[in-house]
Amino acid sequence: MEIYQISVFLENQTGKLYELTDILSRNGIDLRAINIAETSDYGILRVITKDTQKTMDVLADHGFIATKNPVIAVGVKDEPGGLTSLLQILSKENFAVEYMYSIFGQPNGLAYMILRVDDVDAVRDMLKKHDIHVAEGADLGLN
């Protein structure tokens, strides 16, 4: 199952993040991962939810500008050096990471790194050849 991230453009104003999360909450949308990057004028909120299409529809209905993109979730040991070993493999295999964020403290002892890369399928295949755990939706509670 492909994992999709939704990116939402938000004005950098007090209450905008609350407004968005309140709308999602009132529509029964469960956030599985969240990240926000900001500039002085706007922010980009990135979320992974259990129902990507419903989330996109709700956001559009409320006037938010949003896009969805495939991402890859990679399980690394939740210990010092866990991320370093993943990044070493990506670097040696010449794959660039546009950005990433994490989901820590999973019951299986792994931290999941959410990666935005140019070619999700190629990175997934390469990581599997290196016996790196590539998460499925169920690993992140998306099913």
Short mmCIF file of N, CA and C in Angstrom, two decimals:
data_model
loop_
_atom_site.label_atom_id
_atom_site.label_comp_id
_atom_site.label_asym_id
_atom_site.label_seq_id
_atom_site.Cartn_x
_atom_site.Cartn_y
_atom_site.Cartn_z
N MET A 1 0.83 -1.18 0.00
CA MET A 1 0.00 0.00 0.00
C MET A 1 0.87 1.24 0.00
N GLU A 2 0.63 2.11 -0.95
CA GLU A 2 1.39 3.36 -1.03
C GLU A 2 0.94 4.29 0.10
N ILE A 3 1.88 5.01 0.65
CA ILE A 3 1.59 5.96 1.72
C ILE A 3 1.65 7.36 1.12
N TYR A 4 0.61 8.15 1.38
CA TYR A 4 0.55 9.50 0.86
C TYR A 4 0.61 10.51 1.99
N GLN A 5 1.31 11.59 1.70
CA GLN A 5 1.40 12.72 2.60
C GLN A 5 0.62 13.85 1.96
N ILE A 6 -0.07 14.60 2.77
CA ILE A 6 -0.80 15.77 2.30
C ILE A 6 -0.06 17.01 2.78
N SER A 7 0.24 17.91 1.85
CA SER A 7 0.87 19.18 2.18
C SER A 7 -0.17 20.28 2.04
N VAL A 8 -0.28 21.09 3.08
CA VAL A 8 -1.28 22.15 3.12
C VAL A 8 -0.57 23.48 3.32
N PHE A 9 -0.90 24.46 2.49
CA PHE A 9 -0.34 25.79 2.64
C PHE A 9 -1.20 26.58 3.61
N LEU A 10 -0.56 27.11 4.65
CA LEU A 10 -1.27 27.87 5.68
C LEU A 10 -0.67 29.26 5.81
N GLU A 11 -1.54 30.25 5.94
CA GLU A 11 -1.04 31.58 6.27
C GLU A 11 -0.42 31.52 7.66
N ASN A 12 0.66 32.25 7.84
CA ASN A 12 1.33 32.26 9.13
C ASN A 12 0.62 33.27 10.03
N GLN A 13 -0.55 32.85 10.53
CA GLN A 13 -1.40 33.68 11.39
C GLN A 13 -1.80 32.88 12.61
N THR A 14 -1.94 33.57 13.72
CA THR A 14 -2.42 32.93 14.93
C THR A 14 -3.78 32.27 14.67
N GLY A 15 -3.91 31.03 15.05
CA GLY A 15 -5.17 30.32 14.95
C GLY A 15 -5.38 29.49 13.70
N LYS A 16 -4.55 29.67 12.66
CA LYS A 16 -4.75 28.92 11.41
C LYS A 16 -4.52 27.43 11.61
N LEU A 17 -3.49 27.06 12.35
CA LEU A 17 -3.23 25.65 12.61
C LEU A 17 -4.36 25.05 13.43
N TYR A 18 -4.81 25.78 14.42
CA TYR A 18 -5.97 25.32 15.21
C TYR A 18 -7.18 25.12 14.31
N GLU A 19 -7.45 26.09 13.44
CA GLU A 19 -8.61 26.00 12.55
C GLU A 19 -8.57 24.72 11.71
N LEU A 20 -7.41 24.45 11.14
CA LEU A 20 -7.27 23.27 10.29
C LEU A 20 -7.45 21.98 11.10
N THR A 21 -6.78 21.87 12.24
CA THR A 21 -6.89 20.64 13.01
C THR A 21 -8.29 20.47 13.58
N ASP A 22 -8.96 21.57 13.90
CA ASP A 22 -10.33 21.49 14.38
C ASP A 22 -11.25 20.96 13.29
N ILE A 23 -11.09 21.44 12.07
CA ILE A 23 -11.90 20.96 10.95
C ILE A 23 -11.68 19.46 10.74
N LEU A 24 -10.41 19.05 10.74
CA LEU A 24 -10.12 17.62 10.56
C LEU A 24 -10.73 16.79 11.69
N SER A 25 -10.59 17.27 12.90
CA SER A 25 -11.13 16.55 14.06
C SER A 25 -12.64 16.41 13.96
N ARG A 26 -13.33 17.49 13.63
CA ARG A 26 -14.79 17.45 13.54
C ARG A 26 -15.26 16.53 12.42
N ASN A 27 -14.39 16.24 11.46
CA ASN A 27 -14.73 15.33 10.37
C ASN A 27 -14.20 13.92 10.59
N GLY A 28 -13.74 13.64 11.80
CA GLY A 28 -13.31 12.29 12.15
C GLY A 28 -12.01 11.86 11.51
N ILE A 29 -11.15 12.80 11.17
CA ILE A 29 -9.89 12.46 10.51
C ILE A 29 -8.78 12.36 11.56
N ASP A 30 -8.15 11.19 11.60
CA ASP A 30 -7.10 10.89 12.57
C ASP A 30 -5.73 11.17 11.95
N LEU A 31 -4.96 12.02 12.61
CA LEU A 31 -3.60 12.33 12.15
C LEU A 31 -2.65 11.23 12.61
N ARG A 32 -1.89 10.67 11.70
CA ARG A 32 -0.89 9.65 12.05
C ARG A 32 0.51 10.24 12.11
N ALA A 33 0.75 11.30 11.35
CA ALA A 33 2.03 12.02 11.39
C ALA A 33 1.75 13.46 11.03
N ILE A 34 2.55 14.37 11.60
CA ILE A 34 2.39 15.79 11.33
C ILE A 34 3.74 16.48 11.41
N ASN A 35 3.93 17.43 10.52
CA ASN A 35 5.16 18.22 10.49
C ASN A 35 4.78 19.58 9.94
N ILE A 36 5.40 20.62 10.45
CA ILE A 36 5.15 21.95 9.89
C ILE A 36 6.47 22.68 9.71
N ALA A 37 6.60 23.31 8.56
CA ALA A 37 7.74 24.17 8.25
C ALA A 37 7.17 25.55 7.96
N GLU A 38 7.86 26.59 8.38
CA GLU A 38 7.27 27.90 8.20
C GLU A 38 8.29 28.91 7.68
N THR A 39 7.73 29.94 7.08
CA THR A 39 8.49 31.14 6.73
C THR A 39 7.77 32.28 7.43
N SER A 40 8.17 33.50 7.15
CA SER A 40 7.51 34.62 7.83
C SER A 40 6.08 34.81 7.36
N ASP A 41 5.74 34.37 6.14
CA ASP A 41 4.40 34.62 5.59
C ASP A 41 3.47 33.41 5.60
N TYR A 42 4.01 32.22 5.47
CA TYR A 42 3.16 31.03 5.38
C TYR A 42 3.89 29.82 5.95
N GLY A 43 3.12 28.79 6.16
CA GLY A 43 3.68 27.52 6.61
C GLY A 43 3.23 26.42 5.69
N ILE A 44 3.98 25.35 5.68
CA ILE A 44 3.58 24.14 4.97
C ILE A 44 3.39 23.06 6.01
N LEU A 45 2.16 22.64 6.15
CA LEU A 45 1.81 21.58 7.08
C LEU A 45 1.80 20.28 6.30
N ARG A 46 2.50 19.29 6.78
CA ARG A 46 2.51 17.97 6.15
C ARG A 46 1.88 16.98 7.12
N VAL A 47 0.89 16.23 6.62
CA VAL A 47 0.21 15.26 7.46
C VAL A 47 0.04 13.95 6.72
N ILE A 48 -0.01 12.89 7.49
CA ILE A 48 -0.41 11.58 6.99
C ILE A 48 -1.62 11.20 7.82
N THR A 49 -2.68 10.81 7.14
CA THR A 49 -3.93 10.46 7.82
C THR A 49 -4.37 9.06 7.38
N LYS A 50 -5.35 8.54 8.09
CA LYS A 50 -5.88 7.22 7.75
C LYS A 50 -6.65 7.23 6.43
N ASP A 51 -7.21 8.37 6.06
CA ASP A 51 -8.03 8.45 4.85
C ASP A 51 -7.60 9.67 4.04
N THR A 52 -6.66 9.46 3.12
CA THR A 52 -6.09 10.55 2.33
C THR A 52 -7.15 11.27 1.51
N GLN A 53 -7.99 10.52 0.81
CA GLN A 53 -8.96 11.18 -0.06
C GLN A 53 -9.99 11.98 0.73
N LYS A 54 -10.47 11.42 1.84
CA LYS A 54 -11.41 12.17 2.67
C LYS A 54 -10.76 13.45 3.19
N THR A 55 -9.50 13.36 3.59
CA THR A 55 -8.79 14.53 4.09
C THR A 55 -8.68 15.58 2.99
N MET A 56 -8.31 15.17 1.79
CA MET A 56 -8.21 16.11 0.67
C MET A 56 -9.56 16.77 0.40
N ASP A 57 -10.63 16.00 0.42
CA ASP A 57 -11.97 16.53 0.16
C ASP A 57 -12.38 17.54 1.23
N VAL A 58 -12.16 17.21 2.50
CA VAL A 58 -12.52 18.11 3.59
C VAL A 58 -11.72 19.41 3.49
N LEU A 59 -10.44 19.30 3.22
CA LEU A 59 -9.62 20.51 3.10
C LEU A 59 -10.10 21.39 1.95
N ALA A 60 -10.39 20.79 0.81
CA ALA A 60 -10.88 21.54 -0.35
C ALA A 60 -12.22 22.21 -0.02
N ASP A 61 -13.09 21.48 0.64
CA ASP A 61 -14.41 22.02 1.01
C ASP A 61 -14.30 23.25 1.91
N HIS A 62 -13.18 23.35 2.65
CA HIS A 62 -12.99 24.46 3.57
C HIS A 62 -11.98 25.49 3.03
N GLY A 63 -11.66 25.40 1.76
CA GLY A 63 -10.85 26.43 1.12
C GLY A 63 -9.35 26.33 1.31
N PHE A 64 -8.86 25.21 1.81
CA PHE A 64 -7.42 25.05 1.98
C PHE A 64 -6.80 24.57 0.68
N ILE A 65 -5.60 25.03 0.39
CA ILE A 65 -4.84 24.58 -0.77
C ILE A 65 -3.97 23.41 -0.31
N ALA A 66 -4.18 22.24 -0.91
CA ALA A 66 -3.48 21.04 -0.47
C ALA A 66 -3.08 20.20 -1.68
N THR A 67 -1.97 19.48 -1.53
CA THR A 67 -1.52 18.52 -2.54
C THR A 67 -1.21 17.22 -1.82
N LYS A 68 -1.22 16.12 -2.58
CA LYS A 68 -0.81 14.85 -1.99
C LYS A 68 0.35 14.29 -2.81
N ASN A 69 1.26 13.68 -2.09
CA ASN A 69 2.44 13.10 -2.71
C ASN A 69 2.76 11.76 -2.05
N PRO A 70 3.26 10.81 -2.84
CA PRO A 70 3.70 9.56 -2.22
C PRO A 70 4.97 9.80 -1.42
N VAL A 71 5.05 9.14 -0.29
CA VAL A 71 6.25 9.17 0.54
C VAL A 71 6.60 7.73 0.89
N ILE A 72 7.77 7.56 1.45
CA ILE A 72 8.17 6.24 1.89
C ILE A 72 8.44 6.32 3.40
N ALA A 73 7.97 5.33 4.12
CA ALA A 73 8.20 5.25 5.55
C ALA A 73 9.17 4.10 5.81
N VAL A 74 10.26 4.41 6.48
CA VAL A 74 11.32 3.43 6.68
C VAL A 74 11.54 3.24 8.17
N GLY A 75 11.51 2.00 8.59
CA GLY A 75 11.75 1.68 9.99
C GLY A 75 13.24 1.59 10.29
N VAL A 76 13.66 2.35 11.29
CA VAL A 76 15.05 2.28 11.74
C VAL A 76 15.04 1.98 13.24
N LYS A 77 16.11 1.40 13.73
CA LYS A 77 16.20 1.14 15.16
C LYS A 77 16.11 2.46 15.91
N ASP A 78 15.28 2.49 16.93
CA ASP A 78 15.08 3.68 17.74
C ASP A 78 16.18 3.76 18.79
N GLU A 79 17.40 4.04 18.30
CA GLU A 79 18.59 4.12 19.14
C GLU A 79 19.62 4.99 18.44
N PRO A 80 20.65 5.43 19.15
CA PRO A 80 21.69 6.24 18.50
C PRO A 80 22.29 5.50 17.29
N GLY A 81 22.36 6.17 16.17
CA GLY A 81 22.94 5.57 14.96
C GLY A 81 21.93 4.92 14.04
N GLY A 82 20.68 4.75 14.50
CA GLY A 82 19.68 4.11 13.65
C GLY A 82 19.44 4.88 12.37
N LEU A 83 19.30 6.17 12.47
CA LEU A 83 19.09 7.01 11.29
C LEU A 83 20.35 7.08 10.43
N THR A 84 21.50 7.15 11.07
CA THR A 84 22.76 7.27 10.33
C THR A 84 22.96 6.11 9.37
N SER A 85 22.63 4.90 9.80
CA SER A 85 22.83 3.74 8.92
C SER A 85 21.92 3.83 7.69
N LEU A 86 20.68 4.29 7.87
CA LEU A 86 19.79 4.48 6.72
C LEU A 86 20.34 5.54 5.77
N LEU A 87 20.75 6.67 6.31
CA LEU A 87 21.26 7.75 5.46
C LEU A 87 22.55 7.36 4.75
N GLN A 88 23.36 6.52 5.38
CA GLN A 88 24.58 6.03 4.74
C GLN A 88 24.24 5.21 3.49
N ILE A 89 23.27 4.33 3.61
CA ILE A 89 22.86 3.51 2.46
C ILE A 89 22.30 4.38 1.35
N LEU A 90 21.42 5.32 1.70
CA LEU A 90 20.86 6.21 0.69
C LEU A 90 21.94 7.00 -0.03
N SER A 91 22.90 7.47 0.73
CA SER A 91 24.01 8.23 0.15
C SER A 91 24.86 7.37 -0.78
N LYS A 92 25.24 6.18 -0.32
CA LYS A 92 26.05 5.29 -1.15
C LYS A 92 25.34 4.88 -2.43
N GLU A 93 24.01 4.76 -2.36
CA GLU A 93 23.22 4.38 -3.54
C GLU A 93 22.80 5.59 -4.37
N ASN A 94 23.26 6.77 -3.96
CA ASN A 94 23.06 8.02 -4.71
C ASN A 94 21.59 8.45 -4.78
N PHE A 95 20.86 8.29 -3.67
CA PHE A 95 19.48 8.77 -3.58
C PHE A 95 19.45 9.98 -2.66
N ALA A 96 18.86 11.06 -3.14
CA ALA A 96 18.74 12.28 -2.35
C ALA A 96 17.42 12.27 -1.58
N VAL A 97 17.45 12.83 -0.41
CA VAL A 97 16.26 13.01 0.42
C VAL A 97 15.88 14.48 0.34
N GLU A 98 14.68 14.76 -0.18
CA GLU A 98 14.22 16.15 -0.26
C GLU A 98 13.95 16.69 1.14
N TYR A 99 13.27 15.91 1.96
CA TYR A 99 13.06 16.23 3.37
C TYR A 99 12.56 14.98 4.06
N MET A 100 12.57 15.02 5.39
CA MET A 100 12.07 13.89 6.16
C MET A 100 11.60 14.36 7.52
N TYR A 101 10.79 13.55 8.13
CA TYR A 101 10.37 13.76 9.51
C TYR A 101 10.11 12.37 10.10
N SER A 102 9.84 12.31 11.38
CA SER A 102 9.81 11.00 12.02
C SER A 102 8.57 10.77 12.85
N ILE A 103 8.35 9.48 13.11
CA ILE A 103 7.34 9.02 14.06
C ILE A 103 8.10 8.12 15.03
N PHE A 104 8.31 8.60 16.24
CA PHE A 104 9.08 7.85 17.23
C PHE A 104 8.19 7.04 18.14
N GLY A 105 8.83 6.15 18.89
CA GLY A 105 8.16 5.45 19.97
C GLY A 105 7.12 4.44 19.55
N GLN A 106 7.38 3.72 18.51
CA GLN A 106 6.43 2.70 18.08
C GLN A 106 6.62 1.45 18.93
N PRO A 107 5.55 0.68 19.12
CA PRO A 107 5.63 -0.48 20.02
C PRO A 107 6.59 -1.56 19.53
N ASN A 108 6.95 -1.55 18.25
CA ASN A 108 7.87 -2.57 17.74
C ASN A 108 9.34 -2.17 17.91
N GLY A 109 9.60 -1.06 18.59
CA GLY A 109 10.98 -0.63 18.84
C GLY A 109 11.62 0.12 17.69
N LEU A 110 10.86 0.39 16.65
CA LEU A 110 11.39 1.13 15.51
C LEU A 110 10.88 2.57 15.53
N ALA A 111 11.68 3.45 14.97
CA ALA A 111 11.23 4.80 14.64
C ALA A 111 11.00 4.79 13.13
N TYR A 112 9.94 5.40 12.70
CA TYR A 112 9.66 5.45 11.26
C TYR A 112 10.03 6.82 10.72
N MET A 113 10.89 6.81 9.73
CA MET A 113 11.30 8.03 9.06
C MET A 113 10.45 8.17 7.81
N ILE A 114 9.77 9.29 7.69
CA ILE A 114 8.97 9.59 6.51
C ILE A 114 9.88 10.36 5.56
N LEU A 115 10.11 9.79 4.39
CA LEU A 115 11.04 10.39 3.43
C LEU A 115 10.31 10.84 2.18
N ARG A 116 10.62 12.03 1.74
CA ARG A 116 10.17 12.50 0.43
C ARG A 116 11.38 12.40 -0.50
N VAL A 117 11.25 11.55 -1.50
CA VAL A 117 12.33 11.31 -2.47
C VAL A 117 11.75 11.41 -3.88
N ASP A 118 12.63 11.52 -4.86
CA ASP A 118 12.18 11.64 -6.26
C ASP A 118 11.44 10.40 -6.75
N ASP A 119 11.95 9.23 -6.42
CA ASP A 119 11.41 7.99 -6.96
C ASP A 119 11.15 7.01 -5.82
N VAL A 120 9.94 7.04 -5.29
CA VAL A 120 9.58 6.21 -4.15
C VAL A 120 9.79 4.73 -4.46
N ASP A 121 9.37 4.29 -5.64
CA ASP A 121 9.50 2.87 -5.98
C ASP A 121 10.94 2.41 -6.03
N ALA A 122 11.81 3.21 -6.63
CA ALA A 122 13.23 2.85 -6.74
C ALA A 122 13.88 2.79 -5.36
N VAL A 123 13.56 3.75 -4.49
CA VAL A 123 14.13 3.75 -3.14
C VAL A 123 13.59 2.56 -2.36
N ARG A 124 12.30 2.27 -2.47
CA ARG A 124 11.71 1.13 -1.78
C ARG A 124 12.41 -0.17 -2.19
N ASP A 125 12.57 -0.37 -3.50
CA ASP A 125 13.22 -1.59 -3.99
C ASP A 125 14.66 -1.69 -3.50
N MET A 126 15.38 -0.58 -3.55
CA MET A 126 16.78 -0.58 -3.12
C MET A 126 16.89 -0.90 -1.63
N LEU A 127 16.04 -0.30 -0.81
CA LEU A 127 16.10 -0.54 0.64
C LEU A 127 15.77 -1.99 0.98
N LYS A 128 14.81 -2.55 0.28
CA LYS A 128 14.47 -3.95 0.52
C LYS A 128 15.65 -4.87 0.20
N LYS A 129 16.42 -4.54 -0.83
CA LYS A 129 17.61 -5.33 -1.16
C LYS A 129 18.65 -5.26 -0.04
N HIS A 130 18.62 -4.17 0.72
CA HIS A 130 19.54 -4.00 1.85
C HIS A 130 18.92 -4.48 3.16
N ASP A 131 17.79 -5.19 3.08
CA ASP A 131 17.08 -5.70 4.26
C ASP A 131 16.68 -4.60 5.24
N ILE A 132 16.32 -3.44 4.70
CA ILE A 132 15.83 -2.33 5.51
C ILE A 132 14.31 -2.40 5.52
N HIS A 133 13.71 -2.25 6.68
CA HIS A 133 12.25 -2.36 6.82
C HIS A 133 11.55 -1.15 6.20
N VAL A 134 10.85 -1.38 5.11
CA VAL A 134 10.02 -0.35 4.48
C VAL A 134 8.60 -0.59 4.98
N ALA A 135 8.05 0.42 5.61
CA ALA A 135 6.75 0.28 6.25
C ALA A 135 5.61 0.21 5.25
N GLU A 136 4.61 -0.53 5.63
CA GLU A 136 3.33 -0.55 4.93
C GLU A 136 2.36 0.28 5.76
N GLY A 137 1.21 0.54 5.19
CA GLY A 137 0.22 1.34 5.90
C GLY A 137 -0.12 0.81 7.28
N ALA A 138 -0.22 -0.51 7.41
CA ALA A 138 -0.57 -1.12 8.71
C ALA A 138 0.48 -0.80 9.79
N ASP A 139 1.74 -0.69 9.39
CA ASP A 139 2.79 -0.36 10.37
C ASP A 139 2.57 0.99 11.00
N LEU A 140 1.91 1.89 10.27
CA LEU A 140 1.68 3.25 10.75
C LEU A 140 0.25 3.45 11.25
N GLY A 141 -0.51 2.37 11.34
CA GLY A 141 -1.89 2.45 11.80
C GLY A 141 -2.82 3.07 10.77
N LEU A 142 -2.51 2.89 9.48
CA LEU A 142 -3.33 3.48 8.42
C LEU A 142 -4.44 2.57 7.94
N ASN A 143 -4.43 1.33 8.32
CA ASN A 143 -5.47 0.40 7.87
C ASN A 143 -6.53 0.21 8.92
#
